[in-house]
Short mmCIF file of C-alpha atoms and ligand atoms in Angstrom, two decimals:
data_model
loop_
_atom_site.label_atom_id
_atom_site.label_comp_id
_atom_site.label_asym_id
_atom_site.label_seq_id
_atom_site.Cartn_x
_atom_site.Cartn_y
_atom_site.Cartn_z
CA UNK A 696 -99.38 27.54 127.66
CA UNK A 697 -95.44 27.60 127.43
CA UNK A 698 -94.01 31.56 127.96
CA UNK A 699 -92.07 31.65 124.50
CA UNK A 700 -93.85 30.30 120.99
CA UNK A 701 -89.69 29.72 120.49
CA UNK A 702 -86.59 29.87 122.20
CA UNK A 703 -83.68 30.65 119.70
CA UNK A 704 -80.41 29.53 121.10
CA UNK A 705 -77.89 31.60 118.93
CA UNK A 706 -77.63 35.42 118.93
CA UNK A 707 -75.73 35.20 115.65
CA UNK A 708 -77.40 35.88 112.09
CA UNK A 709 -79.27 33.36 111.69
CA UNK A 710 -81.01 33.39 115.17
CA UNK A 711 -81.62 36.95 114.94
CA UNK A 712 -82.79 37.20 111.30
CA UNK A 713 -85.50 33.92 112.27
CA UNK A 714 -86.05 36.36 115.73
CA UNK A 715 -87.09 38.96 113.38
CA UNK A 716 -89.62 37.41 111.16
CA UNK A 717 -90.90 35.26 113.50
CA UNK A 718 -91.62 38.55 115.80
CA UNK A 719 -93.10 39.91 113.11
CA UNK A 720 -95.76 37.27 112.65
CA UNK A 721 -96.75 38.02 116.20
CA UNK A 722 -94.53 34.85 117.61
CA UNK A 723 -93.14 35.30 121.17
CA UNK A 724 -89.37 34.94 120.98
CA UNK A 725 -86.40 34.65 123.36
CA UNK A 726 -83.06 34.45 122.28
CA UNK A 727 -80.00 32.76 124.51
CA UNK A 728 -76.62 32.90 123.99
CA UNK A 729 -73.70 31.37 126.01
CA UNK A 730 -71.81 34.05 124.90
CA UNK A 731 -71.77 37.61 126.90
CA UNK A 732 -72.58 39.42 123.37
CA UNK A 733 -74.83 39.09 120.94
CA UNK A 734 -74.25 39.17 116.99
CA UNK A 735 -72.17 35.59 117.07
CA UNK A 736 -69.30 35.46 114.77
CA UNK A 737 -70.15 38.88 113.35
CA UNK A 738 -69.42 40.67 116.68
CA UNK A 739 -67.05 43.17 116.54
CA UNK A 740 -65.29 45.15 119.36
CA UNK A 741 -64.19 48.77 119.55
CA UNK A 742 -60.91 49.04 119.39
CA UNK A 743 -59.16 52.74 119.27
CA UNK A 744 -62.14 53.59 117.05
CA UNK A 745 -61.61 51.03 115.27
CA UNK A 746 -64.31 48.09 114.28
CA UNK A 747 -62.28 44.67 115.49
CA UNK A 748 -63.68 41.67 113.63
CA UNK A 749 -63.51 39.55 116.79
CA UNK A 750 -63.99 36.44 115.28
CA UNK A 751 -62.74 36.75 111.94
CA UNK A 752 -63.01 39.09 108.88
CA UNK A 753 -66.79 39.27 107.58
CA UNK A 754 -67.49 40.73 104.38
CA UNK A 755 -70.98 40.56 102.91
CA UNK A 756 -71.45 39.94 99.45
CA UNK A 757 -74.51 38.37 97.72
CA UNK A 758 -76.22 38.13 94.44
CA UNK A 759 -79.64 37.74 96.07
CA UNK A 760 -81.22 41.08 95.59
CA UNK A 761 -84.01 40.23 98.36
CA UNK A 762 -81.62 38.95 100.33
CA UNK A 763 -79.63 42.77 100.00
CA UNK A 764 -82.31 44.87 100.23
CA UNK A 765 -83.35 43.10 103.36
CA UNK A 766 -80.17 43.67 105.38
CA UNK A 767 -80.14 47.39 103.52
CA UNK A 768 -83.74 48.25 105.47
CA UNK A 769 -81.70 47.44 109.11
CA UNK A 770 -78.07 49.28 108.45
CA UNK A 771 -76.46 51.11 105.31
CA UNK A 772 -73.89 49.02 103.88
CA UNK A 773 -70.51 50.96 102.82
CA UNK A 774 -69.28 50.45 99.19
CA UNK A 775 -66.14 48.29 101.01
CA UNK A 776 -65.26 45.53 97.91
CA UNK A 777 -62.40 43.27 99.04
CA UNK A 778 -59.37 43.20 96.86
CA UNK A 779 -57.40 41.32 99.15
CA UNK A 780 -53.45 40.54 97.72
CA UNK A 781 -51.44 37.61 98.48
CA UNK A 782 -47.74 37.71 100.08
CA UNK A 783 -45.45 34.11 98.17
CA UNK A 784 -42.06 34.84 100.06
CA UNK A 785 -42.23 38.55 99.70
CA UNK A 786 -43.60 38.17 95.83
CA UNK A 787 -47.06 39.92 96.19
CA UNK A 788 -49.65 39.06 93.94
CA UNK A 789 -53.45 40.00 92.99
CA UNK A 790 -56.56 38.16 94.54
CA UNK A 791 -58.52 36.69 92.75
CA UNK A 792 -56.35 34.21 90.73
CA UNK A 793 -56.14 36.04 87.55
CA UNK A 794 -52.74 37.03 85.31
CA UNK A 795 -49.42 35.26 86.45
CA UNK A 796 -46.47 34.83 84.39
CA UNK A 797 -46.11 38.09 82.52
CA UNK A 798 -48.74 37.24 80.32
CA UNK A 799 -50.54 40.48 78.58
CA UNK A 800 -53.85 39.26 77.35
CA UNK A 801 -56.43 36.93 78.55
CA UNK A 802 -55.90 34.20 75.71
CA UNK A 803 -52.66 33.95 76.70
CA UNK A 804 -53.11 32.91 79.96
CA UNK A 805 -55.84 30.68 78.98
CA UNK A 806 -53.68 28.61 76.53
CA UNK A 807 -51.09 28.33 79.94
CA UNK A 808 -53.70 27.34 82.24
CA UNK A 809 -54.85 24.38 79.33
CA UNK A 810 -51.18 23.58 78.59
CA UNK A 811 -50.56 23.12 82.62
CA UNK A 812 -53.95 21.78 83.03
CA UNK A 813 -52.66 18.83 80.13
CA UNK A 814 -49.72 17.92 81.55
CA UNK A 815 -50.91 16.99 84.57
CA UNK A 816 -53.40 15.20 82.76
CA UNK A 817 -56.64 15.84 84.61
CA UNK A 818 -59.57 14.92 82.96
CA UNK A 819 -62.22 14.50 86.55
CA UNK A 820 -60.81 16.62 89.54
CA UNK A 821 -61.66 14.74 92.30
CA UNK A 822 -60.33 16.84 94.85
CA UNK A 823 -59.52 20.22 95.58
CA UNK A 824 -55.61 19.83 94.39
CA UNK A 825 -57.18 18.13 91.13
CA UNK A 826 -59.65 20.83 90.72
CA UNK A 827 -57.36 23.87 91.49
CA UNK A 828 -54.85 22.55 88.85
CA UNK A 829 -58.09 22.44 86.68
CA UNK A 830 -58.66 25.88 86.65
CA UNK A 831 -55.89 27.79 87.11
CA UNK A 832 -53.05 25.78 86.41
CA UNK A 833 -50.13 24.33 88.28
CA UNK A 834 -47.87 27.51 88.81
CA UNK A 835 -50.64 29.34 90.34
CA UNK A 836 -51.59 26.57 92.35
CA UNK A 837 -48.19 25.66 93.84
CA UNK A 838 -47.76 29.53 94.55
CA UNK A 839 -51.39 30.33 95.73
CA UNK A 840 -53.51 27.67 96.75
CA UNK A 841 -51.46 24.43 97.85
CA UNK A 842 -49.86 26.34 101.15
CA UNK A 843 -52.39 28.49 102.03
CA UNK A 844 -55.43 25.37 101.84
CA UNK A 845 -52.78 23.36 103.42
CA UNK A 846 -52.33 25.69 106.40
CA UNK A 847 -55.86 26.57 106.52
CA UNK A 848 -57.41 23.17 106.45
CA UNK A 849 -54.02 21.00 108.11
CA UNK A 850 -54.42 18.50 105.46
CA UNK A 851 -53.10 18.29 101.81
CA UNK A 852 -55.12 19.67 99.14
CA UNK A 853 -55.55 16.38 97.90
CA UNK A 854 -57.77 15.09 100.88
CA UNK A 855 -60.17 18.19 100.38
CA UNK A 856 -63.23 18.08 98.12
CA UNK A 857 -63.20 20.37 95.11
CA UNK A 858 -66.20 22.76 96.21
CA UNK A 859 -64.49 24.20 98.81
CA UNK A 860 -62.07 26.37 96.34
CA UNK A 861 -64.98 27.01 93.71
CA UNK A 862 -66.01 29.76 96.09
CA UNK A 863 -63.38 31.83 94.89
CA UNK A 864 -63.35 33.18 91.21
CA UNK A 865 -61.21 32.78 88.32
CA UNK A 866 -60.89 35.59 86.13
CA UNK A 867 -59.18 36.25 82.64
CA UNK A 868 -59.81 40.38 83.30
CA UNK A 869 -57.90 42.45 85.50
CA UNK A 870 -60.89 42.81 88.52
CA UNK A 871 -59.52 41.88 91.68
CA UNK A 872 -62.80 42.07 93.12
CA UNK A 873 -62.37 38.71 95.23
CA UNK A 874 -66.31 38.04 94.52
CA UNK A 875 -68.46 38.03 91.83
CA UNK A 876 -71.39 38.85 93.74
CA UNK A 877 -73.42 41.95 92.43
CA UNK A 878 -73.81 43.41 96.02
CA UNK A 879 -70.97 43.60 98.38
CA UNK A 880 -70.24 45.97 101.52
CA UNK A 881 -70.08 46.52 105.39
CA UNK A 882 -72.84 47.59 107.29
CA UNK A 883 -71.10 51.46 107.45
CA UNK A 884 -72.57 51.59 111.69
CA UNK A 885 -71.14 47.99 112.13
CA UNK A 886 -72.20 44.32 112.21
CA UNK A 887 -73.67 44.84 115.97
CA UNK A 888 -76.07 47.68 115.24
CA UNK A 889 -77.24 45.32 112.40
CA UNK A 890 -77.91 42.59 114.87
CA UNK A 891 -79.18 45.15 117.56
CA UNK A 892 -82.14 46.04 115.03
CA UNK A 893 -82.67 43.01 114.03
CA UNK A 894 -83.60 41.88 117.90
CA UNK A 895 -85.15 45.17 118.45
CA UNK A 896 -88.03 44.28 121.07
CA UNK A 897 -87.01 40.72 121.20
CA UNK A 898 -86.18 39.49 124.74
CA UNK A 899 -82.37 38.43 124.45
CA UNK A 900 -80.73 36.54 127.67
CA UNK A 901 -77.10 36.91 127.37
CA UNK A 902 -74.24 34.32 129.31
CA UNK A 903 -76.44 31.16 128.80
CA UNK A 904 -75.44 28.34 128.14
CA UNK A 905 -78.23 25.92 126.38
CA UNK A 906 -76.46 22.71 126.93
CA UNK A 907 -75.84 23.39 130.52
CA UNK A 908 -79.68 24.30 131.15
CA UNK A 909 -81.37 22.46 128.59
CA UNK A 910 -84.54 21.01 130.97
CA UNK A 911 -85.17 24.27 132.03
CA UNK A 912 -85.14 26.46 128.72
CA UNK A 913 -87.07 23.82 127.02
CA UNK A 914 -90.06 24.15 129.47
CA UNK A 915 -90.03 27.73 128.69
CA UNK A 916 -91.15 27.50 124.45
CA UNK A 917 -93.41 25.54 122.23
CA UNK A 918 -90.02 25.44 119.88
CA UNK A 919 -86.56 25.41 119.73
CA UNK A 920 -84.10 26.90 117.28
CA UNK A 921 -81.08 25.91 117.57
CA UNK A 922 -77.90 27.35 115.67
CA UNK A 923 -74.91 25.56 117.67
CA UNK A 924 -73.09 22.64 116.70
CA UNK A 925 -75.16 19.71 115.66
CA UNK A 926 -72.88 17.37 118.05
CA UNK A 927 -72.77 19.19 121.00
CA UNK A 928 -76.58 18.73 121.18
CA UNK A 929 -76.17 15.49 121.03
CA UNK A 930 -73.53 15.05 123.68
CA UNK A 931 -71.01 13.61 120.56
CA UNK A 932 -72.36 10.47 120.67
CA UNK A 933 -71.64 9.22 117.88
CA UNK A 934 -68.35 11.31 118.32
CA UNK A 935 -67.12 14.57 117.47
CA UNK A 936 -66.94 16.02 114.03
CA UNK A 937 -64.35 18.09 112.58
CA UNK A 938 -64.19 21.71 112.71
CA UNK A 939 -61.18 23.91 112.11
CA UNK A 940 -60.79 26.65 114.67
CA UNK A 941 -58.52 29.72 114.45
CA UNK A 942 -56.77 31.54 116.64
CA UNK A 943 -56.61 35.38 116.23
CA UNK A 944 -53.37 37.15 117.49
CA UNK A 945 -54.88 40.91 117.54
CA UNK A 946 -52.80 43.97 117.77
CA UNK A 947 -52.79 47.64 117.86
CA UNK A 948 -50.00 49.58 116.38
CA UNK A 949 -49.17 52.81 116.35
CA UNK A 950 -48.99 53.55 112.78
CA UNK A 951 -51.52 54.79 110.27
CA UNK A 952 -51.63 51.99 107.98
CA UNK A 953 -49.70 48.89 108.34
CA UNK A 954 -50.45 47.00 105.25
CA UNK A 955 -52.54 48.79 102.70
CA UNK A 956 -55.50 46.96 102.55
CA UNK A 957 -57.70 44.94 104.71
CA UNK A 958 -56.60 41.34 103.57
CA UNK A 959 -53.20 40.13 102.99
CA UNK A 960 -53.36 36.45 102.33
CA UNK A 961 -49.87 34.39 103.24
CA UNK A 962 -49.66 31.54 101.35
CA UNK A 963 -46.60 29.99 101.71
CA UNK A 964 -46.57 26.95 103.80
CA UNK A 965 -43.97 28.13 105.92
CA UNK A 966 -45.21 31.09 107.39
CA UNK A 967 -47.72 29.63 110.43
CA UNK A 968 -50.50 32.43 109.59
CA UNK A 969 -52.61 32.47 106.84
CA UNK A 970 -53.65 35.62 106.87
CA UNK A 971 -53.61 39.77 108.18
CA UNK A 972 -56.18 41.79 108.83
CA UNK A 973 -55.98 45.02 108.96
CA UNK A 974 -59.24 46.22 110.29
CA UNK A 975 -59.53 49.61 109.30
CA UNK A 976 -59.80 49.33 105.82
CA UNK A 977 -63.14 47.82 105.98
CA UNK A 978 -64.90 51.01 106.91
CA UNK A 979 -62.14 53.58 105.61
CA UNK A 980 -60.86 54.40 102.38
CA UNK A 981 -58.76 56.86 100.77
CA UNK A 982 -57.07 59.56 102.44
CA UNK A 983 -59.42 58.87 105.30
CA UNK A 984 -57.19 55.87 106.54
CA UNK A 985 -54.83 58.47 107.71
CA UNK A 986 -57.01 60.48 110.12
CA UNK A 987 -56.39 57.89 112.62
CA UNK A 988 -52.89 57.02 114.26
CA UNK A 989 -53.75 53.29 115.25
CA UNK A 990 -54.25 50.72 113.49
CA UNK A 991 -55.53 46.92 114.44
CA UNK A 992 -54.21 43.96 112.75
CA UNK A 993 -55.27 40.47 113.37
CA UNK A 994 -53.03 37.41 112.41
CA UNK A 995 -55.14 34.09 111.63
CA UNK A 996 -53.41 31.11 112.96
CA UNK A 997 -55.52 27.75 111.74
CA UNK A 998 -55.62 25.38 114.27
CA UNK A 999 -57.38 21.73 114.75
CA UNK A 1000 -60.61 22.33 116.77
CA UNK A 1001 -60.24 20.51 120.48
CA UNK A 1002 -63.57 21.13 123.43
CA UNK A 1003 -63.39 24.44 124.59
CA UNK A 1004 -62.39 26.08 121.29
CA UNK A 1005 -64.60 27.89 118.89
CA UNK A 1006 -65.66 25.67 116.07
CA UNK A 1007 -65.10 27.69 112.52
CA UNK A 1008 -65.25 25.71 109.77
CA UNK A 1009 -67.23 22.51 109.15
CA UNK A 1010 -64.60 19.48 107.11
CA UNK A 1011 -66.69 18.40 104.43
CA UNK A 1012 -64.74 15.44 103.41
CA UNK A 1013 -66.18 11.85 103.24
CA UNK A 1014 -65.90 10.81 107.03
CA UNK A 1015 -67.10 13.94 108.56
CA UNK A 1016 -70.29 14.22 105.94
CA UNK A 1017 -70.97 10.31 106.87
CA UNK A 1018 -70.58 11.02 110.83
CA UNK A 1019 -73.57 14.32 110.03
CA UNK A 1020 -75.83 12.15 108.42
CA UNK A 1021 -75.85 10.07 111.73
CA UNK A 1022 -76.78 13.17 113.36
CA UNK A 1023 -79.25 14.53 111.44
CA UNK A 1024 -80.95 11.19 111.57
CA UNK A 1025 -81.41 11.96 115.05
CA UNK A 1026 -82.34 15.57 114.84
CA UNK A 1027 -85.24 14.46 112.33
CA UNK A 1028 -86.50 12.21 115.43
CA UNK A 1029 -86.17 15.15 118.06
CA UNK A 1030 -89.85 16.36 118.36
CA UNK A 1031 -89.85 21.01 117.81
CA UNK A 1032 -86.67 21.20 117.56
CA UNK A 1033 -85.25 23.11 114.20
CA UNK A 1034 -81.55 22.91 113.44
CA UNK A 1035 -80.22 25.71 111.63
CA UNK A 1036 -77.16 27.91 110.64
CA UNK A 1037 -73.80 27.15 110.00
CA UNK A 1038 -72.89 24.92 113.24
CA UNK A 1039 -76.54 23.18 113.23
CA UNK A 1040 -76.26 22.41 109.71
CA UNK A 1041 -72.28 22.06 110.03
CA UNK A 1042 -72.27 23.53 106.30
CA UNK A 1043 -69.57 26.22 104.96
CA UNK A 1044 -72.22 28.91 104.74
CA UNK A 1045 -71.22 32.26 104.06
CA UNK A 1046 -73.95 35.38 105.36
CA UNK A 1047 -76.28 35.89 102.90
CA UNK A 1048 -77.20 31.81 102.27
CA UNK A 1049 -77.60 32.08 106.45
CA UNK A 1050 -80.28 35.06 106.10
CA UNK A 1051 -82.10 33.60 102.95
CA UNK A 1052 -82.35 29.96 104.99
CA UNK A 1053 -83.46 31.75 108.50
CA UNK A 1054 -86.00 34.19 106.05
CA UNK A 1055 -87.41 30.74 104.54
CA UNK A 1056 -88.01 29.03 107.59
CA UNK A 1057 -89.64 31.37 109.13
CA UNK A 1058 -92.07 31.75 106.19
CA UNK A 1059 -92.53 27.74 106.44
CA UNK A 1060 -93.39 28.85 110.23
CA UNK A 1061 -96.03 31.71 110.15
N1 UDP E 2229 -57.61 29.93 99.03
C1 UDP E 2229 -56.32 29.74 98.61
N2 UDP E 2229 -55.47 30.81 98.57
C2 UDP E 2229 -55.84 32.05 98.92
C3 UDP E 2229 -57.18 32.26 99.35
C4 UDP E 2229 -58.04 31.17 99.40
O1 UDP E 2229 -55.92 28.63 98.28
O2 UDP E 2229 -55.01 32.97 98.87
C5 UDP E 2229 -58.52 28.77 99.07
C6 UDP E 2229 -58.38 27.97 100.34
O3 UDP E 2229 -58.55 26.60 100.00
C7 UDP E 2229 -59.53 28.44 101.17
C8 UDP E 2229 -60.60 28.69 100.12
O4 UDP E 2229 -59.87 29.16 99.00
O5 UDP E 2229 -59.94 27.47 102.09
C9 UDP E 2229 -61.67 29.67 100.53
O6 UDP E 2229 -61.07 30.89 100.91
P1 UDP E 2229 -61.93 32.11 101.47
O7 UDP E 2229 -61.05 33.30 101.48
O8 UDP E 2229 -63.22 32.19 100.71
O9 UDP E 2229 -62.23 31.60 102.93
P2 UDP E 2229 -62.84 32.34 104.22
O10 UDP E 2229 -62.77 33.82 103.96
O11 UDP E 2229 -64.20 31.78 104.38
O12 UDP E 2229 -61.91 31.92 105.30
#
């Protein structure tokens, strides 16, 4: 009999949340990770007190009650709700895209939005510029959306499905709650103590790398999970897809609070970040923000993905979604093998979709 009912390659969310319920069943679990942490993209690092989103802001928001009560049993969430603002050339603006143009009430800015939305005479959007102009109309689009999604994704909005930018709201209110998710916060002891429950008494083997030892992890478990990129387990052959990768320029200042808020978005093409983060304001609000001297900031550069960088975001256009079919042709062939997660299933997830998918399988497991 093999050691392990499953090896789960992926310390992130997903691997740990599948860890968890599989554990609980009585399954005999080891997670790996190339990595020399655990907690995957939601690691963050310790920084003058601070918590340092390593790899990029994480904000958990969900309308899945089950899916918010389950995190809630493994860390308190804070009452964090982002608001983030965005910076056009020194014109700063309110997130979500709500009011522009001086307009007072919300039929106002309707009747703009339809009158913009007319004269550029979209009837189908069938892409992302198409479907911005759709719903919120060309000024805020040239001013919010066409330099930022430009920068982020380093191709024109109008090579970019339409779904991507329905993940952000459009209001006619003044909320600039950025979602519209009934639950929203930060674990208040941090995204590793959330991940550090959830492997509680699960054997976790830290700086290994799957590919590089495959033959000898598999012999270990009756199953695999695997959470990495769908490609790499397949060597790329059929070549590589498309990720965008980003490159975070951290920083600690000396200075209470450098920017206000947590998220300030830069869209204007010609700035070559999209974003700042100021960590802090994730886990401290009000006066509170002041009892500590340093701050950390972290500028998001967007940058193609090449080997050897971290893969980010999945490109969902038409080539890309063609070149994963291919794949998962072959990963329905591979014989206990489960691919799952953002990378496996190279799909834009955000946290809570992760945790309900990794709760579901293993139910479809015990
Ligand atoms: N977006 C934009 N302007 C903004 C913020 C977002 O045009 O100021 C668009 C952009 O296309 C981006 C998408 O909305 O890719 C999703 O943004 P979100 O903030 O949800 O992305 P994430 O936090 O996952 O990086």
């Amino acid at each position: 009999m093999k050691q392990y009912d499953y090896l789960i390659v992926g310390a992130g969310l997903y691997g740990a949340v599948f860890a968890h319920e599989a554990k609980k069943v009585g399954k005999r679990c080891l997670v790996i990770d190339k990595r020399a942490h655990i907690a995957g993209n939601i690691y963050t690092e310790e920084v003058e007190g601070i918590n340092v989103h390593r790899y990029g802001a994480h904000i958990f928001h969900t309308n899945n009650k089950a899916v918010w009560q389950y995190v809630n049993q493994f860390a308190e969430f804070n009452r964090y709700t982002n608001s983030p603002v965005a910076n056009y050339h020194g014109e700063i603006y309110n997130l979500p895209f709500n009011m522009m143009w001086g307009v007072v009430t919300p039929a106002e800015a309707k009747a703009k939005i339809e009158q913009q939305r007319a004269e550029a005479g979209i009837t189908e959007p069938k892409n992302l510029e198409e479907q911005a102009i759709s719903l919120v109309g060309t000024d805020i689009y040239e001013k919010l959306i066409k330099g930022y999604t430009g920068k982020q994704w380093g191709r024109p909005c109008t090579e970019l499905p339409a779904f991507i930018i329905k993940r952000l709201p459009v209001r006619f209110t003044y909320d600039n709650n950025y979602f519209n998710d009934a639950h929203q916060g930060i674990p208040a002891v941090g995204y590793n103590a959330l991940i550090d429950a959830l492997l509680e008494g699960t054997k976790v083997r830290l700086d290994t790398d799957f590919l590089l030892h495959r033959e000898a992890l598999t012999a270990e478990a009756a199953h695999i999970v695997y959470t990495g990129p769908i490609d790499a387990y397949f060597n790329y052959c059929y070549g590589a897809l498309e990720y965008r990768s980003v490159r975070f320029e951290h920083e600690t200042l000396q200075e209470s609070n450098h920017q206000g808020c947590a998220v300030v978005n830069y869209t204007a093409h010609d700035v070559p970040f999209t974003r700042i983060i100021e960590h802090k304001h994730f886990e401290t609000f009000g006066s509170a923000v002041n009892d500590n001297p340093f701050t950390v900031i972290s500028r998001e550069y967007s940058t193609e993905w090449k080997p050897g960088m971290e893969p980010y975001y999945p490109v969902n256009d038409e080539r890309n979604s063609a070149l994963l079919a291919r794949y998962q042709q072959l990963a329905q062939q591979e014989k206990n093998v489960i691919f799952g997660g953002r990378l496996a299933e190279y799909r834009y997830y955000d946290m809570a979709p992760v945790i309900r998918r990794a709760m579901d399988l293993a139910a479809r497991q015990a």
